[in-house]
Amino acid sequence: MATERTLVLVKPDGVRRGLAGEVIRRLEDKGLALVAMELRTLDRATAEEHYAEHRERPFFGELVSFMMSGPVVVQVLEGEDAVKRNRDIMGATNPANAEAGTIRKLFAESIEANTVHGSDSEENAAIEIAFFFKPEEIVG
Ligand code: UDP
Ligand code: MG
């Protein structure tokens, strides 16, 4: 297994409920290390670009509005197999289908307000990390 980086967002529902630390704790406990982090409120252009792959989906407009509804914690996590490891810690998109003990099973409010985002491949992780952070903002 190789050392990878992945992009994680604590979404507005998570920050609003004080779950940012809870998310970081769970990622660090499973061997992922924070190498970049920022609290920010996404504007429309940023939210739309982040979710551009879903532009044609019926939920896109509501999803973008939700992502702009409050601050998010944008993070880069690094470690062995980081992309899949983070997806396993997050759980399935729909909390109804998420495995017990995952972040989404424990904390998601709905399929939309599901507390966290995580990159779904190494290729997308590289794109998403470069979208949110300059190289010099990533430690190590
Ligand atoms: N989403 C939604 N309705 C759906 C499917 C997805 O609101 O029916 C939202 C949800 O917030 C999800 C995001 O769109 O996390 C991106 O969807 P994707 O299929 O990429 O899921 P993820 O990679 O986040 O598990
Ligand atoms: Mg996705």
CSV table of N, CA and C and ligand atoms in Angstrom, one decimal:
chain,number,residue,atom,x,y,z
A,1,MET,N,0.8,-1.2,0.0
A,1,MET,CA,0.0,0.0,0.0
A,1,MET,C,0.9,1.2,0.0
A,2,ALA,N,0.4,2.2,-0.7
A,2,ALA,CA,1.2,3.5,-0.8
A,2,ALA,C,0.6,4.5,0.1
A,3,THR,N,1.5,5.5,0.4
A,3,THR,CA,1.0,6.7,1.2
A,3,THR,C,0.2,7.5,0.2
A,4,GLU,N,-1.0,7.9,0.6
A,4,GLU,CA,-1.8,8.7,-0.3
A,4,GLU,C,-2.3,10.0,0.5
A,5,ARG,N,-2.9,10.9,-0.3
A,5,ARG,CA,-3.6,12.0,0.3
A,5,ARG,C,-5.0,12.0,-0.2
A,6,THR,N,-5.9,12.5,0.7
A,6,THR,CA,-7.3,12.6,0.3
A,6,THR,C,-7.9,13.9,0.8
A,7,LEU,N,-8.9,14.4,0.2
A,7,LEU,CA,-9.6,15.6,0.6
A,7,LEU,C,-10.9,15.2,1.4
A,8,VAL,N,-11.0,15.8,2.6
A,8,VAL,CA,-12.1,15.6,3.5
A,8,VAL,C,-12.8,17.0,3.7
A,9,LEU,N,-14.1,17.0,3.7
A,9,LEU,CA,-14.8,18.2,4.1
A,9,LEU,C,-15.7,17.8,5.3
A,10,VAL,N,-15.7,18.5,6.4
A,10,VAL,CA,-16.8,18.4,7.3
A,10,VAL,C,-17.8,19.4,6.8
A,11,LYS,N,-19.0,18.9,6.4
A,11,LYS,CA,-20.0,19.7,5.7
A,11,LYS,C,-20.7,20.6,6.7
A,12,PRO,N,-21.5,21.5,6.2
A,12,PRO,CA,-22.2,22.5,7.1
A,12,PRO,C,-23.0,21.9,8.3
A,13,ASP,N,-23.6,20.8,8.0
A,13,ASP,CA,-24.4,20.1,9.1
A,13,ASP,C,-23.5,19.7,10.2
A,14,GLY,N,-22.3,19.2,9.9
A,14,GLY,CA,-21.3,18.7,10.9
A,14,GLY,C,-20.7,19.9,11.7
A,15,VAL,N,-20.3,20.9,11.0
A,15,VAL,CA,-19.7,22.1,11.7
A,15,VAL,C,-20.8,22.7,12.6
A,16,ARG,N,-22.0,22.8,12.1
A,16,ARG,CA,-23.1,23.4,12.9
A,16,ARG,C,-23.3,22.7,14.2
A,17,ARG,N,-23.2,21.4,14.1
A,17,ARG,CA,-23.5,20.6,15.3
A,17,ARG,C,-22.2,20.3,16.2
A,18,GLY,N,-21.1,21.0,15.8
A,18,GLY,CA,-19.9,20.8,16.6
A,18,GLY,C,-19.2,19.5,16.5
A,19,LEU,N,-19.3,18.9,15.2
A,19,LEU,CA,-18.7,17.6,15.0
A,19,LEU,C,-17.4,17.6,14.3
A,20,ALA,N,-16.8,18.8,14.1
A,20,ALA,CA,-15.5,18.9,13.4
A,20,ALA,C,-14.4,18.1,14.1
A,21,GLY,N,-14.3,18.3,15.4
A,21,GLY,CA,-13.3,17.6,16.2
A,21,GLY,C,-13.6,16.1,16.2
A,22,GLU,N,-14.8,15.7,16.3
A,22,GLU,CA,-15.2,14.3,16.3
A,22,GLU,C,-14.7,13.6,15.0
A,23,VAL,N,-14.9,14.3,13.9
A,23,VAL,CA,-14.5,13.7,12.6
A,23,VAL,C,-13.0,13.6,12.5
A,24,ILE,N,-12.3,14.6,13.0
A,24,ILE,CA,-10.8,14.6,12.9
A,24,ILE,C,-10.3,13.5,13.8
A,25,ARG,N,-10.9,13.3,15.0
A,25,ARG,CA,-10.5,12.3,16.0
A,25,ARG,C,-10.6,10.9,15.3
A,26,ARG,N,-11.7,10.7,14.7
A,26,ARG,CA,-11.9,9.3,14.1
A,26,ARG,C,-10.9,9.1,12.9
A,27,LEU,N,-10.6,10.1,12.1
A,27,LEU,CA,-9.6,9.9,11.1
A,27,LEU,C,-8.2,9.7,11.7
A,28,GLU,N,-7.8,10.5,12.7
A,28,GLU,CA,-6.5,10.3,13.3
A,28,GLU,C,-6.4,9.0,14.0
A,29,ASP,N,-7.5,8.5,14.6
A,29,ASP,CA,-7.4,7.2,15.3
A,29,ASP,C,-7.2,6.1,14.4
A,30,LYS,N,-7.6,6.2,13.1
A,30,LYS,CA,-7.4,5.2,12.1
A,30,LYS,C,-6.1,5.4,11.3
A,31,GLY,N,-5.2,6.2,11.8
A,31,GLY,CA,-3.9,6.3,11.2
A,31,GLY,C,-3.7,7.4,10.1
A,32,LEU,N,-4.7,8.2,9.9
A,32,LEU,CA,-4.6,9.3,8.9
A,32,LEU,C,-4.1,10.6,9.6
A,33,ALA,N,-3.2,11.3,9.0
A,33,ALA,CA,-2.6,12.5,9.6
A,33,ALA,C,-3.1,13.8,8.8
A,34,LEU,N,-3.4,14.8,9.6
A,34,LEU,CA,-3.8,16.1,9.0
A,34,LEU,C,-2.5,16.8,8.4
A,35,VAL,N,-2.6,17.2,7.1
A,35,VAL,CA,-1.5,17.9,6.5
A,35,VAL,C,-1.9,19.3,6.0
A,36,ALA,N,-3.3,19.5,6.0
A,36,ALA,CA,-3.8,20.9,5.7
A,36,ALA,C,-5.2,21.0,6.2
A,37,MET,N,-5.6,22.2,6.7
A,37,MET,CA,-6.9,22.4,7.2
A,37,MET,C,-7.3,23.9,7.1
A,38,GLU,N,-8.6,24.1,6.8
A,38,GLU,CA,-9.1,25.5,6.7
A,38,GLU,C,-10.6,25.5,7.0
A,39,LEU,N,-11.0,26.5,7.8
A,39,LEU,CA,-12.5,26.7,8.0
A,39,LEU,C,-12.9,27.8,7.1
A,40,ARG,N,-13.9,27.5,6.2
A,40,ARG,CA,-14.3,28.6,5.3
A,40,ARG,C,-15.8,28.3,4.9
A,41,THR,N,-16.4,29.4,4.4
A,41,THR,CA,-17.8,29.2,3.9
A,41,THR,C,-17.7,29.3,2.4
A,42,LEU,N,-18.2,28.2,1.7
A,42,LEU,CA,-18.0,28.1,0.3
A,42,LEU,C,-19.0,29.1,-0.4
A,43,ASP,N,-18.5,29.8,-1.5
A,43,ASP,CA,-19.4,30.6,-2.3
A,43,ASP,C,-20.0,29.6,-3.4
A,44,ARG,N,-20.9,30.2,-4.2
A,44,ARG,CA,-21.6,29.3,-5.1
A,44,ARG,C,-20.7,28.7,-6.1
A,45,ALA,N,-19.8,29.5,-6.7
A,45,ALA,CA,-18.9,29.0,-7.7
A,45,ALA,C,-18.0,27.8,-7.2
A,46,THR,N,-17.6,28.0,-6.0
A,46,THR,CA,-16.7,26.9,-5.4
A,46,THR,C,-17.5,25.7,-5.1
A,47,ALA,N,-18.7,25.8,-4.6
A,47,ALA,CA,-19.6,24.6,-4.3
A,47,ALA,C,-19.9,23.9,-5.6
A,48,GLU,N,-20.3,24.7,-6.6
A,48,GLU,CA,-20.7,24.1,-7.9
A,48,GLU,C,-19.5,23.4,-8.6
A,49,GLU,N,-18.3,24.0,-8.5
A,49,GLU,CA,-17.1,23.3,-9.1
A,49,GLU,C,-16.8,22.1,-8.3
A,50,HIS,N,-16.8,22.1,-7.0
A,50,HIS,CA,-16.5,20.9,-6.2
A,50,HIS,C,-17.4,19.8,-6.6
A,51,TYR,N,-18.7,20.0,-6.8
A,51,TYR,CA,-19.6,19.0,-7.2
A,51,TYR,C,-20.0,19.0,-8.7
A,52,ALA,N,-19.1,19.4,-9.5
A,52,ALA,CA,-19.4,19.6,-10.9
A,52,ALA,C,-19.8,18.3,-11.6
A,53,GLU,N,-19.3,17.1,-11.1
A,53,GLU,CA,-19.7,15.8,-11.7
A,53,GLU,C,-21.2,15.5,-11.5
A,54,HIS,N,-21.8,16.2,-10.6
A,54,HIS,CA,-23.2,16.0,-10.3
A,54,HIS,C,-24.1,17.1,-10.9
A,55,ARG,N,-23.6,17.9,-11.8
A,55,ARG,CA,-24.3,19.1,-12.3
A,55,ARG,C,-25.7,18.8,-12.9
A,56,GLU,N,-25.8,17.6,-13.5
A,56,GLU,CA,-27.0,17.2,-14.2
A,56,GLU,C,-28.0,16.5,-13.3
A,57,ARG,N,-27.6,16.2,-12.1
A,57,ARG,CA,-28.4,15.4,-11.2
A,57,ARG,C,-29.6,16.2,-10.6
A,58,PRO,N,-30.7,15.6,-10.3
A,58,PRO,CA,-31.8,16.4,-9.8
A,58,PRO,C,-31.6,17.1,-8.5
A,59,PHE,N,-30.6,16.5,-7.7
A,59,PHE,CA,-30.4,17.1,-6.3
A,59,PHE,C,-29.3,18.2,-6.4
A,60,PHE,N,-28.7,18.5,-7.5
A,60,PHE,CA,-27.6,19.4,-7.6
A,60,PHE,C,-27.8,20.8,-7.0
A,61,GLY,N,-29.0,21.4,-7.3
A,61,GLY,CA,-29.3,22.8,-6.8
A,61,GLY,C,-29.4,22.8,-5.3
A,62,GLU,N,-30.1,21.9,-4.8
A,62,GLU,CA,-30.3,21.8,-3.3
A,62,GLU,C,-28.9,21.5,-2.6
A,63,LEU,N,-28.2,20.6,-3.3
A,63,LEU,CA,-26.9,20.2,-2.7
A,63,LEU,C,-25.9,21.4,-2.6
A,64,VAL,N,-25.9,22.2,-3.7
A,64,VAL,CA,-25.1,23.4,-3.7
A,64,VAL,C,-25.5,24.4,-2.6
A,65,SER,N,-26.8,24.6,-2.5
A,65,SER,CA,-27.4,25.5,-1.5
A,65,SER,C,-27.0,25.0,-0.1
A,66,PHE,N,-27.1,23.7,0.1
A,66,PHE,CA,-26.7,23.2,1.4
A,66,PHE,C,-25.2,23.4,1.7
A,67,MET,N,-24.4,23.2,0.7
A,67,MET,CA,-23.0,23.3,0.9
A,67,MET,C,-22.5,24.8,1.2
A,68,MET,N,-23.4,25.7,0.8
A,68,MET,CA,-23.2,27.2,1.1
A,68,MET,C,-23.8,27.6,2.4
A,69,SER,N,-24.5,26.8,3.1
A,69,SER,CA,-25.4,27.2,4.2
A,69,SER,C,-24.6,27.5,5.5
A,70,GLY,N,-23.4,27.2,5.5
A,70,GLY,CA,-22.6,27.5,6.7
A,70,GLY,C,-21.1,27.1,6.5
A,71,PRO,N,-20.3,27.4,7.4
A,71,PRO,CA,-18.9,27.0,7.2
A,71,PRO,C,-18.6,25.5,7.1
A,72,VAL,N,-17.6,25.2,6.3
A,72,VAL,CA,-17.1,23.8,6.2
A,72,VAL,C,-15.6,23.8,6.7
A,73,VAL,N,-15.2,22.6,7.2
A,73,VAL,CA,-13.8,22.4,7.5
A,73,VAL,C,-13.2,21.6,6.3
A,74,VAL,N,-12.3,22.2,5.6
A,74,VAL,CA,-11.6,21.6,4.4
A,74,VAL,C,-10.3,21.0,4.9
A,75,GLN,N,-10.1,19.8,4.7
A,75,GLN,CA,-8.9,19.1,5.2
A,75,GLN,C,-8.2,18.2,4.2
A,76,VAL,N,-6.9,18.1,4.3
A,76,VAL,CA,-6.2,17.0,3.6
A,76,VAL,C,-5.6,16.1,4.6
A,77,LEU,N,-5.9,14.8,4.4
A,77,LEU,CA,-5.5,13.7,5.3
A,77,LEU,C,-4.5,12.9,4.5
A,78,GLU,N,-3.4,12.4,5.2
A,78,GLU,CA,-2.4,11.6,4.6
A,78,GLU,C,-2.2,10.4,5.3
A,79,GLY,N,-1.9,9.3,4.6
A,79,GLY,CA,-1.6,8.0,5.2
A,79,GLY,C,-1.7,6.9,4.3
A,80,GLU,N,-1.4,5.7,4.8
A,80,GLU,CA,-1.5,4.5,3.9
A,80,GLU,C,-2.9,4.3,3.4
A,81,ASP,N,-3.1,4.2,2.1
A,81,ASP,CA,-4.4,3.8,1.5
A,81,ASP,C,-5.4,4.9,1.9
A,82,ALA,N,-5.0,6.1,2.0
A,82,ALA,CA,-5.9,7.2,2.6
A,82,ALA,C,-7.2,7.3,2.0
A,83,VAL,N,-7.3,7.2,0.7
A,83,VAL,CA,-8.6,7.4,0.0
A,83,VAL,C,-9.6,6.4,0.4
A,84,LYS,N,-9.3,5.1,0.3
A,84,LYS,CA,-10.2,4.1,0.7
A,84,LYS,C,-10.4,4.0,2.2
A,85,ARG,N,-9.4,4.2,3.0
A,85,ARG,CA,-9.5,4.2,4.4
A,85,ARG,C,-10.5,5.3,4.9
A,86,ASN,N,-10.4,6.5,4.3
A,86,ASN,CA,-11.3,7.5,4.7
A,86,ASN,C,-12.8,7.2,4.3
A,87,ARG,N,-12.9,6.6,3.1
A,87,ARG,CA,-14.3,6.2,2.6
A,87,ARG,C,-14.8,5.2,3.6
A,88,ASP,N,-14.0,4.3,4.1
A,88,ASP,CA,-14.5,3.3,5.0
A,88,ASP,C,-14.9,3.9,6.3
A,89,ILE,N,-14.2,4.9,6.8
A,89,ILE,CA,-14.5,5.6,8.0
A,89,ILE,C,-15.8,6.4,7.9
A,90,MET,N,-16.0,7.0,6.7
A,90,MET,CA,-17.2,7.8,6.4
A,90,MET,C,-18.5,7.0,6.4
A,91,GLY,N,-18.4,5.9,5.6
A,91,GLY,CA,-19.6,5.1,5.4
A,91,GLY,C,-20.4,5.5,4.1
A,92,ALA,N,-21.4,4.8,3.8
A,92,ALA,CA,-22.1,5.0,2.5
A,92,ALA,C,-22.8,6.4,2.5
A,93,THR,N,-23.0,6.9,1.2
A,93,THR,CA,-23.6,8.2,1.0
A,93,THR,C,-24.9,8.3,1.8
A,94,ASN,N,-25.8,7.4,1.6
A,94,ASN,CA,-27.1,7.4,2.3
A,94,ASN,C,-26.9,6.7,3.7
A,95,PRO,N,-27.1,7.5,4.7
A,95,PRO,CA,-26.9,6.9,6.1
A,95,PRO,C,-27.7,5.7,6.4
A,96,ALA,N,-28.8,5.6,5.7
A,96,ALA,CA,-29.6,4.4,5.9
A,96,ALA,C,-28.9,3.1,5.4
A,97,ASN,N,-27.9,3.3,4.5
A,97,ASN,CA,-27.2,2.1,4.0
A,97,ASN,C,-25.8,2.0,4.6
A,98,ALA,N,-25.4,3.0,5.4
A,98,ALA,CA,-24.0,3.0,6.0
A,98,ALA,C,-23.9,2.0,7.1
A,99,GLU,N,-22.7,1.4,7.1
A,99,GLU,CA,-22.4,0.4,8.1
A,99,GLU,C,-22.3,1.0,9.5
A,100,ALA,N,-22.6,0.2,10.5
A,100,ALA,CA,-22.6,0.6,11.9
A,100,ALA,C,-21.2,1.1,12.2
A,101,GLY,N,-21.2,2.2,13.0
A,101,GLY,CA,-19.9,2.7,13.5
A,101,GLY,C,-19.2,3.7,12.5
A,102,THR,N,-19.8,3.9,11.3
A,102,THR,CA,-19.2,4.9,10.4
A,102,THR,C,-19.8,6.3,10.8
A,103,ILE,N,-19.0,7.3,10.3
A,103,ILE,CA,-19.4,8.7,10.6
A,103,ILE,C,-20.8,9.0,10.1
A,104,ARG,N,-21.1,8.5,8.9
A,104,ARG,CA,-22.5,8.9,8.4
A,104,ARG,C,-23.6,8.1,9.1
A,105,LYS,N,-23.3,6.8,9.5
A,105,LYS,CA,-24.3,6.1,10.2
A,105,LYS,C,-24.6,6.8,11.5
A,106,LEU,N,-23.5,7.2,12.2
A,106,LEU,CA,-23.7,7.8,13.5
A,106,LEU,C,-24.2,9.2,13.5
A,107,PHE,N,-23.9,10.0,12.5
A,107,PHE,CA,-24.1,11.5,12.6
A,107,PHE,C,-24.9,12.1,11.4
A,108,ALA,N,-25.0,11.5,10.3
A,108,ALA,CA,-25.7,12.1,9.1
A,108,ALA,C,-27.1,12.4,9.5
A,109,GLU,N,-27.6,13.6,9.0
A,109,GLU,CA,-29.0,14.0,9.2
A,109,GLU,C,-29.9,13.4,8.1
A,110,SER,N,-29.3,13.3,6.9
A,110,SER,CA,-30.0,12.8,5.7
A,110,SER,C,-29.0,12.4,4.6
A,111,ILE,N,-29.5,11.9,3.5
A,111,ILE,CA,-28.6,11.6,2.3
A,111,ILE,C,-27.9,12.8,1.9
A,112,GLU,N,-28.5,14.0,2.0
A,112,GLU,CA,-27.8,15.3,1.6
A,112,GLU,C,-26.9,15.8,2.7
A,113,ALA,N,-27.5,16.0,3.9
A,113,ALA,CA,-26.7,16.5,5.0
A,113,ALA,C,-26.0,15.3,5.7
A,114,ASN,N,-25.0,14.8,5.0
A,114,ASN,CA,-24.4,13.6,5.5
A,114,ASN,C,-23.0,13.8,6.1
A,115,THR,N,-22.8,15.0,6.6
A,115,THR,CA,-21.7,15.3,7.6
A,115,THR,C,-20.3,15.4,7.0
A,116,VAL,N,-19.9,14.5,6.0
A,116,VAL,CA,-18.6,14.5,5.5
A,116,VAL,C,-18.6,14.3,4.0
A,117,HIS,N,-17.5,14.9,3.4
A,117,HIS,CA,-17.2,14.5,2.0
A,117,HIS,C,-15.8,13.9,2.0
A,118,GLY,N,-15.6,12.9,1.1
A,118,GLY,CA,-14.3,12.3,1.0
A,118,GLY,C,-14.1,12.0,-0.5
A,119,SER,N,-12.8,12.2,-1.0
A,119,SER,CA,-12.5,11.9,-2.4
A,119,SER,C,-12.8,10.4,-2.6
A,120,ASP,N,-13.2,10.1,-3.9
A,120,ASP,CA,-13.5,8.7,-4.2
A,120,ASP,C,-12.5,8.0,-5.0
A,121,SER,N,-11.4,8.6,-5.3
A,121,SER,CA,-10.3,8.0,-6.0
A,121,SER,C,-9.0,8.8,-5.8
A,122,GLU,N,-7.9,8.2,-6.1
A,122,GLU,CA,-6.6,9.0,-6.0
A,122,GLU,C,-6.6,10.1,-7.0
A,123,GLU,N,-7.1,9.8,-8.2
A,123,GLU,CA,-7.1,10.8,-9.2
A,123,GLU,C,-8.0,12.0,-8.8
A,124,ASN,N,-9.2,11.7,-8.3
A,124,ASN,CA,-10.1,12.8,-7.9
A,124,ASN,C,-9.5,13.5,-6.6
A,125,ALA,N,-8.8,12.8,-5.8
A,125,ALA,CA,-8.2,13.4,-4.6
A,125,ALA,C,-7.2,14.5,-5.0
A,126,ALA,N,-6.4,14.2,-6.0
A,126,ALA,CA,-5.4,15.1,-6.5
A,126,ALA,C,-6.0,16.4,-7.0
A,127,ILE,N,-7.1,16.2,-7.8
A,127,ILE,CA,-7.9,17.3,-8.4
A,127,ILE,C,-8.5,18.2,-7.3
A,128,GLU,N,-9.1,17.5,-6.3
A,128,GLU,CA,-9.8,18.2,-5.2
A,128,GLU,C,-8.9,18.9,-4.3
A,129,ILE,N,-7.7,18.3,-4.0
A,129,ILE,CA,-6.7,18.9,-3.1
A,129,ILE,C,-6.2,20.2,-3.8
A,130,ALA,N,-5.9,20.1,-5.1
A,130,ALA,CA,-5.3,21.2,-5.8
A,130,ALA,C,-6.4,22.3,-6.0
A,131,PHE,N,-7.7,22.0,-6.0
A,131,PHE,CA,-8.7,23.0,-6.1
A,131,PHE,C,-8.8,23.8,-4.8
A,132,PHE,N,-8.6,23.2,-3.6
A,132,PHE,CA,-8.8,23.9,-2.4
A,132,PHE,C,-7.5,24.4,-1.7
A,133,PHE,N,-6.4,23.9,-2.1
A,133,PHE,CA,-5.1,24.3,-1.4
A,133,PHE,C,-4.0,24.5,-2.4
A,134,LYS,N,-3.2,25.6,-2.1
A,134,LYS,CA,-1.9,25.8,-2.8
A,134,LYS,C,-0.9,24.8,-2.2
A,135,PRO,N,0.1,24.4,-3.0
A,135,PRO,CA,1.0,23.4,-2.5
A,135,PRO,C,1.7,23.8,-1.2
A,136,GLU,N,2.0,25.1,-1.1
A,136,GLU,CA,2.7,25.6,0.1
A,136,GLU,C,1.8,25.6,1.4
A,137,GLU,N,0.5,25.4,1.2
A,137,GLU,CA,-0.5,25.3,2.3
A,137,GLU,C,-0.5,23.9,2.9
A,138,ILE,N,0.1,23.0,2.3
A,138,ILE,CA,0.1,21.6,2.7
A,138,ILE,C,1.4,21.3,3.4
A,139,VAL,N,1.3,20.8,4.6
A,139,VAL,CA,2.5,20.6,5.5
A,139,VAL,C,3.2,19.3,5.2
A,140,GLY,N,4.5,19.2,5.2
A,140,GLY,CA,5.2,17.9,5.1
A,140,GLY,C,5.4,17.5,3.7
B,1,UDP,N1,-26.5,13.6,-2.5
B,1,UDP,C1,-27.8,14.0,-2.4
B,1,UDP,N2,-28.8,13.2,-2.9
B,1,UDP,C2,-28.5,12.0,-3.5
B,1,UDP,C3,-27.2,11.6,-3.7
B,1,UDP,C4,-26.2,12.5,-3.2
B,1,UDP,O1,-28.1,15.1,-1.8
B,1,UDP,O2,-29.5,11.3,-3.9
B,1,UDP,C5,-25.4,14.5,-2.0
B,1,UDP,C6,-24.8,14.0,-0.7
B,1,UDP,O3,-24.4,15.1,0.1
B,1,UDP,C7,-23.5,13.4,-1.3
B,1,UDP,C8,-23.1,14.3,-2.4
B,1,UDP,O4,-24.4,14.6,-3.0
B,1,UDP,O5,-22.5,13.2,-0.3
B,1,UDP,C9,-22.3,13.7,-3.5
B,1,UDP,O6,-22.8,12.5,-3.9
B,1,UDP,P1,-21.9,11.2,-4.2
B,1,UDP,O7,-22.7,10.3,-5.0
B,1,UDP,O8,-20.6,11.7,-4.8
B,1,UDP,O9,-21.7,10.7,-2.8
B,1,UDP,P2,-20.4,10.6,-1.8
B,1,UDP,O10,-19.2,10.5,-2.7
B,1,UDP,O11,-20.4,11.9,-1.0
B,1,UDP,O12,-20.6,9.4,-0.9
B,2,MG,MG,-18.6,11.6,-4.3
